[in-house]
Amino acid sequence: MSALRIFALELKRMWKTRTTWILGGVALILAFAMAFAVISYEEYYYLDENGEETYVSGFKAIAEISEMRETISGEWTPEMIRGAFETYHEVIAEYDDPDGIPNDVFYEKIYPLYPILNRVQNVADTASYIPFSEIALEDAEGYYSLREESIKQYILSLYGGNENVLASAEALMDNTETPFIYKYGYGSNASDYLSLLVWLLVIICTIGAAPLFSSDYQTGADDILRCTKHGRRKFAVIKMLSVLLFSVTVFAVSIAIYTLIVNTAYGWGSLDTSLQTFYSLILAPITVGTAQQLTILGGLLSLLATTCFVMLISAKSNSSAHSITIALVSIFIPIILYTIGGNVFNWLTCLLPTGGVGLGNGFYSRLRGFTFLQAGSISIWAPYVLIVAAAIEIPVFFFCAIRFYNRHKLAS
């Protein structure tokens, strides 16, 4: 019997199991649920015909906000940014106090400008948010240079004046294209939910992979399989490739469902928006769409590295419960290390196979963060380490799992 035939039979066997269908079903439900959760949380406030404040949510809110924000769509030139603050200052001058602005005037003139006003406010004073009215028109017009200087000062304060880190950060900032491009749509909430979905998918696939070898050890089925013609190294490879294919399929289908629903709801054109229009203090010189793609790529590599690591654990463990426990613990360790902080723990977090997924420490969080890993005079941006480490760990853990499986044979 050919290896391809055995592979097909193994896939057929795996897809017939109840566990596979349950895990796959949970993944699909999560993808749909989280996509519609993002959309349902969108809210648009306005004044009704009676002058009362009300709101709509979901798809209707997205359509209304998209229309409202058309006035600031396109390139955020220095002149546009200055114009936004000129409008704000004129309204304040007319009504003396921000709290005294009538609701109809606020929703017509001020509310649509909030993305620009907030971004300038973020860099005008990184220590505290100063009122819009105290931001000079010259500072608003010089937003891009002010932003760059604020990032430099923030990094120096964060790393105790380390010039090596600053040089690495400046190399990233040099690639940032200005003026920024803005179009309301896919934003920070959708990105955060995508990161959460990736993390949950890794947990699901981990649960599916953990008993791969240990369950056969436990039931004694492995003793029988090893006596067959292909029941050693070749069968181990086939079983592992089957699990990897299952994991990739679940991941790809779930992510496709989420992104298709969310991107269609918000508009595919919004993916061309500069990521800096959502976070003023950010180094990544990319668009929202590129951030989405990198988050998916980082999640996929972490998924494969984690799955290979879990299969390695399964090859060493004689108990399914034991292998599942270790696998789940490995997923939460990076979150714990991330909360501790510090250069050493940051290195450990990024080098772990599960370091690219999690709550706060996931790839997207690192992409919009300022974590630089230091080794002597070298400073490396965390997302680079996450990608390279996961890419290396995939084949290393894969072949180590095969080796451990063979050694388990000798010990049995």
PDB file of N, CA and C in Angstrom, residues 300-388:
ATOM      1  N   LEU A 300      -0.901  31.766  11.627  1.00  0.00           N
ATOM      2  CA  LEU A 300      -0.730  30.474  10.974  1.00  0.00           C
ATOM      3  C   LEU A 300       0.603  29.836  11.344  1.00  0.00           C
ATOM      4  N   LEU A 301       1.676  30.633  11.330  1.00  0.00           N
ATOM      5  CA  LEU A 301       2.985  30.097  11.709  1.00  0.00           C
ATOM      6  C   LEU A 301       2.989  29.644  13.168  1.00  0.00           C
ATOM      7  N   SER A 302       2.367  30.422  14.038  1.00  0.00           N
ATOM      8  CA  SER A 302       2.281  30.037  15.451  1.00  0.00           C
ATOM      9  C   SER A 302       1.453  28.773  15.620  1.00  0.00           C
ATOM     10  N   LEU A 303       0.385  28.657  14.833  1.00  0.00           N
ATOM     11  CA  LEU A 303      -0.446  27.460  14.884  1.00  0.00           C
ATOM     12  C   LEU A 303       0.355  26.224  14.492  1.00  0.00           C
ATOM     13  N   LEU A 304       1.109  26.311  13.404  1.00  0.00           N
ATOM     14  CA  LEU A 304       1.898  25.178  12.944  1.00  0.00           C
ATOM     15  C   LEU A 304       3.003  24.826  13.943  1.00  0.00           C
ATOM     16  N   ALA A 305       3.682  25.870  14.468  1.00  0.00           N
ATOM     17  CA  ALA A 305       4.743  25.616  15.446  1.00  0.00           C
ATOM     18  C   ALA A 305       4.171  24.982  16.716  1.00  0.00           C
ATOM     19  N   THR A 306       3.039  25.495  17.163  1.00  0.00           N
ATOM     20  CA  THR A 306       2.409  24.959  18.372  1.00  0.00           C
ATOM     21  C   THR A 306       1.932  23.524  18.157  1.00  0.00           C
ATOM     22  N   THR A 307       1.326  23.265  17.004  1.00  0.00           N
ATOM     23  CA  THR A 307       0.839  21.924  16.709  1.00  0.00           C
ATOM     24  C   THR A 307       1.993  20.925  16.669  1.00  0.00           C
ATOM     25  N   CYS A 308       3.106  21.312  16.039  1.00  0.00           N
ATOM     26  CA  CYS A 308       4.280  20.424  15.984  1.00  0.00           C
ATOM     27  C   CYS A 308       4.847  20.192  17.381  1.00  0.00           C
ATOM     28  N   PHE A 309       4.847  21.247  18.193  1.00  0.00           N
ATOM     29  CA  PHE A 309       5.334  21.111  19.572  1.00  0.00           C
ATOM     30  C   PHE A 309       4.438  20.176  20.374  1.00  0.00           C
ATOM     31  N   VAL A 310       3.135  20.318  20.193  1.00  0.00           N
ATOM     32  CA  VAL A 310       2.181  19.477  20.922  1.00  0.00           C
ATOM     33  C   VAL A 310       2.320  18.018  20.493  1.00  0.00           C
ATOM     34  N   MET A 311       2.546  17.775  19.202  1.00  0.00           N
ATOM     35  CA  MET A 311       2.747  16.395  18.748  1.00  0.00           C
ATOM     36  C   MET A 311       4.035  15.812  19.319  1.00  0.00           C
ATOM     37  N   LEU A 312       5.030  16.664  19.511  1.00  0.00           N
ATOM     38  CA  LEU A 312       6.271  16.229  20.165  1.00  0.00           C
ATOM     39  C   LEU A 312       5.978  15.775  21.597  1.00  0.00           C
ATOM     40  N   ILE A 313       5.187  16.579  22.306  1.00  0.00           N
ATOM     41  CA  ILE A 313       4.799  16.219  23.675  1.00  0.00           C
ATOM     42  C   ILE A 313       4.015  14.915  23.676  1.00  0.00           C
ATOM     43  N   SER A 314       3.125  14.760  22.693  1.00  0.00           N
ATOM     44  CA  SER A 314       2.318  13.554  22.615  1.00  0.00           C
ATOM     45  C   SER A 314       3.183  12.323  22.373  1.00  0.00           C
ATOM     46  N   ALA A 315       4.260  12.496  21.581  1.00  0.00           N
ATOM     47  CA  ALA A 315       5.159  11.370  21.306  1.00  0.00           C
ATOM     48  C   ALA A 315       5.929  10.929  22.547  1.00  0.00           C
ATOM     49  N   LYS A 316       6.058  11.830  23.522  1.00  0.00           N
ATOM     50  CA  LYS A 316       6.785  11.522  24.753  1.00  0.00           C
ATOM     51  C   LYS A 316       5.889  11.071  25.894  1.00  0.00           C
ATOM     52  N   SER A 317       4.595  11.333  25.769  1.00  0.00           N
ATOM     53  CA  SER A 317       3.683  11.089  26.886  1.00  0.00           C
ATOM     54  C   SER A 317       2.897   9.800  26.687  1.00  0.00           C
ATOM     55  N   ASN A 318       2.673   9.074  27.774  1.00  0.00           N
ATOM     56  CA  ASN A 318       1.901   7.843  27.731  1.00  0.00           C
ATOM     57  C   ASN A 318       0.431   8.047  28.080  1.00  0.00           C
ATOM     58  N   SER A 319       0.051   9.294  28.349  1.00  0.00           N
ATOM     59  CA  SER A 319      -1.312   9.586  28.764  1.00  0.00           C
ATOM     60  C   SER A 319      -1.868  10.752  27.948  1.00  0.00           C
ATOM     61  N   SER A 320      -3.068  10.605  27.418  1.00  0.00           N
ATOM     62  CA  SER A 320      -3.714  11.682  26.665  1.00  0.00           C
ATOM     63  C   SER A 320      -3.977  12.891  27.561  1.00  0.00           C
ATOM     64  N   ALA A 321      -4.430  12.632  28.766  1.00  0.00           N
ATOM     65  CA  ALA A 321      -4.712  13.728  29.695  1.00  0.00           C
ATOM     66  C   ALA A 321      -3.444  14.520  29.993  1.00  0.00           C
ATOM     67  N   HIS A 322      -2.335  13.807  30.139  1.00  0.00           N
ATOM     68  CA  HIS A 322      -1.057  14.455  30.433  1.00  0.00           C
ATOM     69  C   HIS A 322      -0.613  15.331  29.269  1.00  0.00           C
ATOM     70  N   SER A 323      -0.726  14.840  28.044  1.00  0.00           N
ATOM     71  CA  SER A 323      -0.293  15.604  26.880  1.00  0.00           C
ATOM     72  C   SER A 323      -1.198  16.809  26.641  1.00  0.00           C
ATOM     73  N   ILE A 324      -2.499  16.643  26.863  1.00  0.00           N
ATOM     74  CA  ILE A 324      -3.427  17.773  26.699  1.00  0.00           C
ATOM     75  C   ILE A 324      -3.149  18.850  27.738  1.00  0.00           C
ATOM     76  N   THR A 325      -2.881  18.428  28.973  1.00  0.00           N
ATOM     77  CA  THR A 325      -2.588  19.399  30.044  1.00  0.00           C
ATOM     78  C   THR A 325      -1.343  20.217  29.728  1.00  0.00           C
ATOM     79  N   ILE A 326      -0.274  19.539  29.326  1.00  0.00           N
ATOM     80  CA  ILE A 326       0.964  20.249  28.993  1.00  0.00           C
ATOM     81  C   ILE A 326       0.739  21.194  27.812  1.00  0.00           C
ATOM     82  N   ALA A 327      -0.017  20.735  26.833  1.00  0.00           N
ATOM     83  CA  ALA A 327      -0.289  21.559  25.654  1.00  0.00           C
ATOM     84  C   ALA A 327      -1.032  22.835  26.028  1.00  0.00           C
ATOM     85  N   LEU A 328      -2.052  22.710  26.859  1.00  0.00           N
ATOM     86  CA  LEU A 328      -2.829  23.884  27.265  1.00  0.00           C
ATOM     87  C   LEU A 328      -2.003  24.829  28.134  1.00  0.00           C
ATOM     88  N   VAL A 329      -1.187  24.270  29.011  1.00  0.00           N
ATOM     89  CA  VAL A 329      -0.318  25.109  29.846  1.00  0.00           C
ATOM     90  C   VAL A 329       0.641  25.910  28.976  1.00  0.00           C
ATOM     91  N   SER A 330       1.156  25.278  27.920  1.00  0.00           N
ATOM     92  CA  SER A 330       2.102  25.963  27.037  1.00  0.00           C
ATOM     93  C   SER A 330       1.463  27.157  26.342  1.00  0.00           C
ATOM     94  N   ILE A 331       0.157  27.123  26.148  1.00  0.00           N
ATOM     95  CA  ILE A 331      -0.542  28.234  25.499  1.00  0.00           C
ATOM     96  C   ILE A 331      -0.648  29.441  26.431  1.00  0.00           C
ATOM     97  N   PHE A 332      -0.781  29.174  27.732  1.00  0.00           N
ATOM     98  CA  PHE A 332      -0.971  30.276  28.684  1.00  0.00           C
ATOM     99  C   PHE A 332       0.347  30.810  29.251  1.00  0.00           C
ATOM    100  N   ILE A 333       1.431  30.066  29.116  1.00  0.00           N
ATOM    101  CA  ILE A 333       2.716  30.531  29.643  1.00  0.00           C
ATOM    102  C   ILE A 333       3.151  31.868  29.039  1.00  0.00           C
ATOM    103  N   PRO A 334       3.060  32.072  27.708  1.00  0.00           N
ATOM    104  CA  PRO A 334       3.480  33.371  27.156  1.00  0.00           C
ATOM    105  C   PRO A 334       2.698  34.549  27.715  1.00  0.00           C
ATOM    106  N   ILE A 335       1.420  34.327  28.027  1.00  0.00           N
ATOM    107  CA  ILE A 335       0.608  35.413  28.597  1.00  0.00           C
ATOM    108  C   ILE A 335       1.145  35.798  29.966  1.00  0.00           C
ATOM    109  N   ILE A 336       1.510  34.795  30.758  1.00  0.00           N
ATOM    110  CA  ILE A 336       2.063  35.055  32.090  1.00  0.00           C
ATOM    111  C   ILE A 336       3.404  35.775  31.986  1.00  0.00           C
ATOM    112  N   LEU A 337       4.266  35.294  31.097  1.00  0.00           N
ATOM    113  CA  LEU A 337       5.580  35.918  30.917  1.00  0.00           C
ATOM    114  C   LEU A 337       5.441  37.357  30.419  1.00  0.00           C
ATOM    115  N   TYR A 338       4.467  37.587  29.562  1.00  0.00           N
ATOM    116  CA  TYR A 338       4.241  38.932  29.025  1.00  0.00           C
ATOM    117  C   TYR A 338       3.849  39.910  30.130  1.00  0.00           C
ATOM    118  N   THR A 339       3.014  39.447  31.061  1.00  0.00           N
ATOM    119  CA  THR A 339       2.590  40.325  32.146  1.00  0.00           C
ATOM    120  C   THR A 339       3.748  40.656  33.084  1.00  0.00           C
ATOM    121  N   ILE A 340       4.715  39.743  33.192  1.00  0.00           N
ATOM    122  CA  ILE A 340       5.891  40.012  34.033  1.00  0.00           C
ATOM    123  C   ILE A 340       6.762  41.077  33.389  1.00  0.00           C
ATOM    124  N   GLY A 341       6.952  40.979  32.075  1.00  0.00           N
ATOM    125  CA  GLY A 341       7.720  41.986  31.348  1.00  0.00           C
ATOM    126  C   GLY A 341       9.220  41.831  31.526  1.00  0.00           C
ATOM    127  N   GLY A 342       9.966  42.755  30.928  1.00  0.00           N
ATOM    128  CA  GLY A 342      11.421  42.700  31.001  1.00  0.00           C
ATOM    129  C   GLY A 342      12.012  42.035  29.777  1.00  0.00           C
ATOM    130  N   ASN A 343      13.258  42.350  29.467  1.00  0.00           N
ATOM    131  CA  ASN A 343      13.891  41.872  28.246  1.00  0.00           C
ATOM    132  C   ASN A 343      13.983  40.343  28.194  1.00  0.00           C
ATOM    133  N   VAL A 344      14.387  39.721  29.298  1.00  0.00           N
ATOM    134  CA  VAL A 344      14.543  38.265  29.314  1.00  0.00           C
ATOM    135  C   VAL A 344      13.209  37.570  29.063  1.00  0.00           C
ATOM    136  N   PHE A 345      12.173  38.008  29.766  1.00  0.00           N
ATOM    137  CA  PHE A 345      10.866  37.372  29.605  1.00  0.00           C
ATOM    138  C   PHE A 345      10.264  37.682  28.233  1.00  0.00           C
ATOM    139  N   ASN A 346      10.582  38.850  27.677  1.00  0.00           N
ATOM    140  CA  ASN A 346      10.127  39.152  26.318  1.00  0.00           C
ATOM    141  C   ASN A 346      10.772  38.212  25.304  1.00  0.00           C
ATOM    142  N   TRP A 347      12.051  37.928  25.501  1.00  0.00           N
ATOM    143  CA  TRP A 347      12.731  36.968  24.637  1.00  0.00           C
ATOM    144  C   TRP A 347      12.063  35.596  24.746  1.00  0.00           C
ATOM    145  N   LEU A 348      11.829  35.146  25.972  1.00  0.00           N
ATOM    146  CA  LEU A 348      11.209  33.836  26.180  1.00  0.00           C
ATOM    147  C   LEU A 348       9.822  33.776  25.545  1.00  0.00           C
ATOM    148  N   THR A 349       9.059  34.839  25.711  1.00  0.00           N
ATOM    149  CA  THR A 349       7.711  34.881  25.142  1.00  0.00           C
ATOM    150  C   THR A 349       7.746  34.733  23.631  1.00  0.00           C
ATOM    151  N   CYS A 350       8.639  35.491  22.989  1.00  0.00           N
ATOM    152  CA  CYS A 350       8.696  35.481  21.523  1.00  0.00           C
ATOM    153  C   CYS A 350       9.289  34.192  20.964  1.00  0.00           C
ATOM    154  N   LEU A 351      10.123  33.520  21.734  1.00  0.00           N
ATOM    155  CA  LEU A 351      10.758  32.296  21.246  1.00  0.00           C
ATOM    156  C   LEU A 351       9.892  31.056  21.454  1.00  0.00           C
ATOM    157  N   LEU A 352       8.909  31.140  22.329  1.00  0.00           N
ATOM    158  CA  LEU A 352       8.012  30.005  22.534  1.00  0.00           C
ATOM    159  C   LEU A 352       7.125  29.816  21.310  1.00  0.00           C
ATOM    160  N   PRO A 353       6.763  28.583  20.989  1.00  0.00           N
ATOM    161  CA  PRO A 353       5.905  28.365  19.805  1.00  0.00           C
ATOM    162  C   PRO A 353       4.554  29.045  19.908  1.00  0.00           C
ATOM    163  N   THR A 354       4.075  29.248  21.136  1.00  0.00           N
ATOM    164  CA  THR A 354       2.788  29.903  21.348  1.00  0.00           C
ATOM    165  C   THR A 354       2.936  31.401  21.598  1.00  0.00           C
ATOM    166  N   GLY A 355       4.138  31.935  21.408  1.00  0.00           N
ATOM    167  CA  GLY A 355       4.382  33.345  21.712  1.00  0.00           C
ATOM    168  C   GLY A 355       3.671  34.314  20.793  1.00  0.00           C
ATOM    169  N   GLY A 356       3.277  33.874  19.594  1.00  0.00           N
ATOM    170  CA  GLY A 356       2.633  34.766  18.643  1.00  0.00           C
ATOM    171  C   GLY A 356       1.133  34.866  18.780  1.00  0.00           C
ATOM    172  N   VAL A 357       0.561  34.153  19.741  1.00  0.00           N
ATOM    173  CA  VAL A 357      -0.883  34.212  19.967  1.00  0.00           C
ATOM    174  C   VAL A 357      -1.131  34.410  21.461  1.00  0.00           C
ATOM    175  N   GLY A 358      -2.248  35.031  21.780  1.00  0.00           N
ATOM    176  CA  GLY A 358      -2.556  35.245  23.192  1.00  0.00           C
ATOM    177  C   GLY A 358      -3.267  36.557  23.428  1.00  0.00           C
ATOM    178  N   LEU A 359      -3.529  36.833  24.675  1.00  0.00           N
ATOM    179  CA  LEU A 359      -4.217  38.052  25.075  1.00  0.00           C
ATOM    180  C   LEU A 359      -3.188  39.098  25.480  1.00  0.00           C
ATOM    181  N   GLY A 360      -2.953  40.064  24.631  1.00  0.00           N
ATOM    182  CA  GLY A 360      -1.984  41.114  24.920  1.00  0.00           C
ATOM    183  C   GLY A 360      -0.629  40.870  24.315  1.00  0.00           C
ATOM    184  N   ASN A 361      -0.238  39.607  24.196  1.00  0.00           N
ATOM    185  CA  ASN A 361       1.087  39.288  23.675  1.00  0.00           C
ATOM    186  C   ASN A 361       1.042  38.748  22.254  1.00  0.00           C
ATOM    187  N   GLY A 362      -0.144  38.725  21.639  1.00  0.00           N
ATOM    188  CA  GLY A 362      -0.290  38.189  20.295  1.00  0.00           C
ATOM    189  C   GLY A 362       0.450  39.005  19.248  1.00  0.00           C
ATOM    190  N   PHE A 363       0.520  38.473  18.039  1.00  0.00           N
ATOM    191  CA  PHE A 363       1.305  39.107  16.980  1.00  0.00           C
ATOM    192  C   PHE A 363       0.806  40.506  16.673  1.00  0.00           C
ATOM    193  N   TYR A 364      -0.510  40.684  16.616  1.00  0.00           N
ATOM    194  CA  TYR A 364      -1.047  42.017  16.294  1.00  0.00           C
ATOM    195  C   TYR A 364      -0.692  43.029  17.380  1.00  0.00           C
ATOM    196  N   SER A 365      -0.728  42.602  18.630  1.00  0.00           N
ATOM    197  CA  SER A 365      -0.345  43.501  19.725  1.00  0.00           C
ATOM    198  C   SER A 365       1.119  43.899  19.615  1.00  0.00           C
ATOM    199  N   ARG A 366       1.963  42.965  19.239  1.00  0.00           N
ATOM    200  CA  ARG A 366       3.386  43.272  19.048  1.00  0.00           C
ATOM    201  C   ARG A 366       3.575  44.171  17.843  1.00  0.00           C
ATOM    202  N   LEU A 367       2.726  43.981  16.819  1.00  0.00           N
ATOM    203  CA  LEU A 367       2.842  44.760  15.591  1.00  0.00           C
ATOM    204  C   LEU A 367       2.584  46.239  15.846  1.00  0.00           C
ATOM    205  N   ARG A 368       1.696  46.534  16.758  1.00  0.00           N
ATOM    206  CA  ARG A 368       1.408  47.939  17.050  1.00  0.00           C
ATOM    207  C   ARG A 368       2.078  48.407  18.351  1.00  0.00           C
ATOM    208  N   GLY A 369       3.008  47.591  18.845  1.00  0.00           N
ATOM    209  CA  GLY A 369       3.676  47.929  20.095  1.00  0.00           C
ATOM    210  C   GLY A 369       5.104  48.401  19.897  1.00  0.00           C
ATOM    211  N   PHE A 370       5.816  48.538  21.010  1.00  0.00           N
ATOM    212  CA  PHE A 370       7.178  49.061  21.005  1.00  0.00           C
ATOM    213  C   PHE A 370       8.157  48.091  21.656  1.00  0.00           C
ATOM    214  N   THR A 371       7.872  46.802  21.558  1.00  0.00           N
ATOM    215  CA  THR A 371       8.745  45.819  22.180  1.00  0.00           C
ATOM    216  C   THR A 371       9.960  45.548  21.302  1.00  0.00           C
ATOM    217  N   PHE A 372      11.141  45.862  21.820  1.00  0.00           N
ATOM    218  CA  PHE A 372      12.404  45.552  21.149  1.00  0.00           C
ATOM    219  C   PHE A 372      13.186  44.585  22.035  1.00  0.00           C
ATOM    220  N   LEU A 373      13.635  43.498  21.442  1.00  0.00           N
ATOM    221  CA  LEU A 373      14.412  42.509  22.176  1.00  0.00           C
ATOM    222  C   LEU A 373      15.883  42.862  22.040  1.00  0.00           C
ATOM    223  N   GLN A 374      16.567  42.938  23.172  1.00  0.00           N
ATOM    224  CA  GLN A 374      17.952  43.401  23.181  1.00  0.00           C
ATOM    225  C   GLN A 374      18.917  42.258  23.499  1.00  0.00           C
ATOM    226  N   ALA A 375      20.002  42.217  22.733  1.00  0.00           N
ATOM    227  CA  ALA A 375      21.091  41.261  22.967  1.00  0.00           C
ATOM    228  C   ALA A 375      22.394  42.014  22.724  1.00  0.00           C
ATOM    229  N   GLY A 376      22.975  42.485  23.814  1.00  0.00           N
ATOM    230  CA  GLY A 376      24.163  43.323  23.679  1.00  0.00           C
ATOM    231  C   GLY A 376      23.803  44.650  23.040  1.00  0.00           C
ATOM    232  N   SER A 377      24.458  44.978  21.943  1.00  0.00           N
ATOM    233  CA  SER A 377      24.194  46.231  21.241  1.00  0.00           C
ATOM    234  C   SER A 377      23.127  46.069  20.161  1.00  0.00           C
ATOM    235  N   ILE A 378      22.571  44.858  20.047  1.00  0.00           N
ATOM    236  CA  ILE A 378      21.571  44.583  19.011  1.00  0.00           C
ATOM    237  C   ILE A 378      20.165  44.746  19.586  1.00  0.00           C
ATOM    238  N   SER A 379      19.304  45.402  18.819  1.00  0.00           N
ATOM    239  CA  SER A 379      17.908  45.565  19.198  1.00  0.00           C
ATOM    240  C   SER A 379      17.038  45.107  18.040  1.00  0.00           C
ATOM    241  N   ILE A 380      16.152  44.162  18.311  1.00  0.00           N
ATOM    242  CA  ILE A 380      15.316  43.586  17.252  1.00  0.00           C
ATOM    243  C   ILE A 380      13.853  43.781  17.615  1.00  0.00           C
ATOM    244  N   TRP A 381      13.087  44.270  16.665  1.00  0.00           N
ATOM    245  CA  TRP A 381      11.646  44.470  16.860  1.00  0.00           C
ATOM    246  C   TRP A 381      10.977  43.115  17.041  1.00  0.00           C
ATOM    247  N   ALA A 382      10.136  42.991  18.050  1.00  0.00           N
ATOM    248  CA  ALA A 382       9.542  41.706  18.440  1.00  0.00           C
ATOM    249  C   ALA A 382       8.848  40.950  17.304  1.00  0.00           C
ATOM    250  N   PRO A 383       8.061  41.601  16.426  1.00  0.00           N
ATOM    251  CA  PRO A 383       7.403  40.842  15.353  1.00  0.00           C
ATOM    252  C   PRO A 383       8.371  40.070  14.460  1.00  0.00           C
ATOM    253  N   TYR A 384       9.580  40.613  14.231  1.00  0.00           N
ATOM    254  CA  TYR A 384      10.567  39.896  13.429  1.00  0.00           C
ATOM    255  C   TYR A 384      10.955  38.584  14.112  1.00  0.00           C
ATOM    256  N   VAL A 385      11.172  38.635  15.409  1.00  0.00           N
ATOM    257  CA  VAL A 385      11.578  37.448  16.164  1.00  0.00           C
ATOM    258  C   VAL A 385      10.461  36.407  16.170  1.00  0.00           C
ATOM    259  N   LEU A 386       9.230  36.861  16.329  1.00  0.00           N
ATOM    260  CA  LEU A 386       8.096  35.934  16.360  1.00  0.00           C
ATOM    261  C   LEU A 386       7.984  35.147  15.053  1.00  0.00           C
ATOM    262  N   ILE A 387       8.117  35.841  13.937  1.00  0.00           N
ATOM    263  CA  ILE A 387       7.984  35.200  12.628  1.00  0.00           C
ATOM    264  C   ILE A 387       9.123  34.204  12.393  1.00  0.00           C
ATOM    265  N   VAL A 388      10.353  34.657  12.618  1.00  0.00           N
ATOM    266  CA  VAL A 388      11.522  33.805  12.362  1.00  0.00           C
ATOM    267  C   VAL A 388      11.529  32.600  13.296  1.00  0.00           C
TER     268      VAL A 388
END
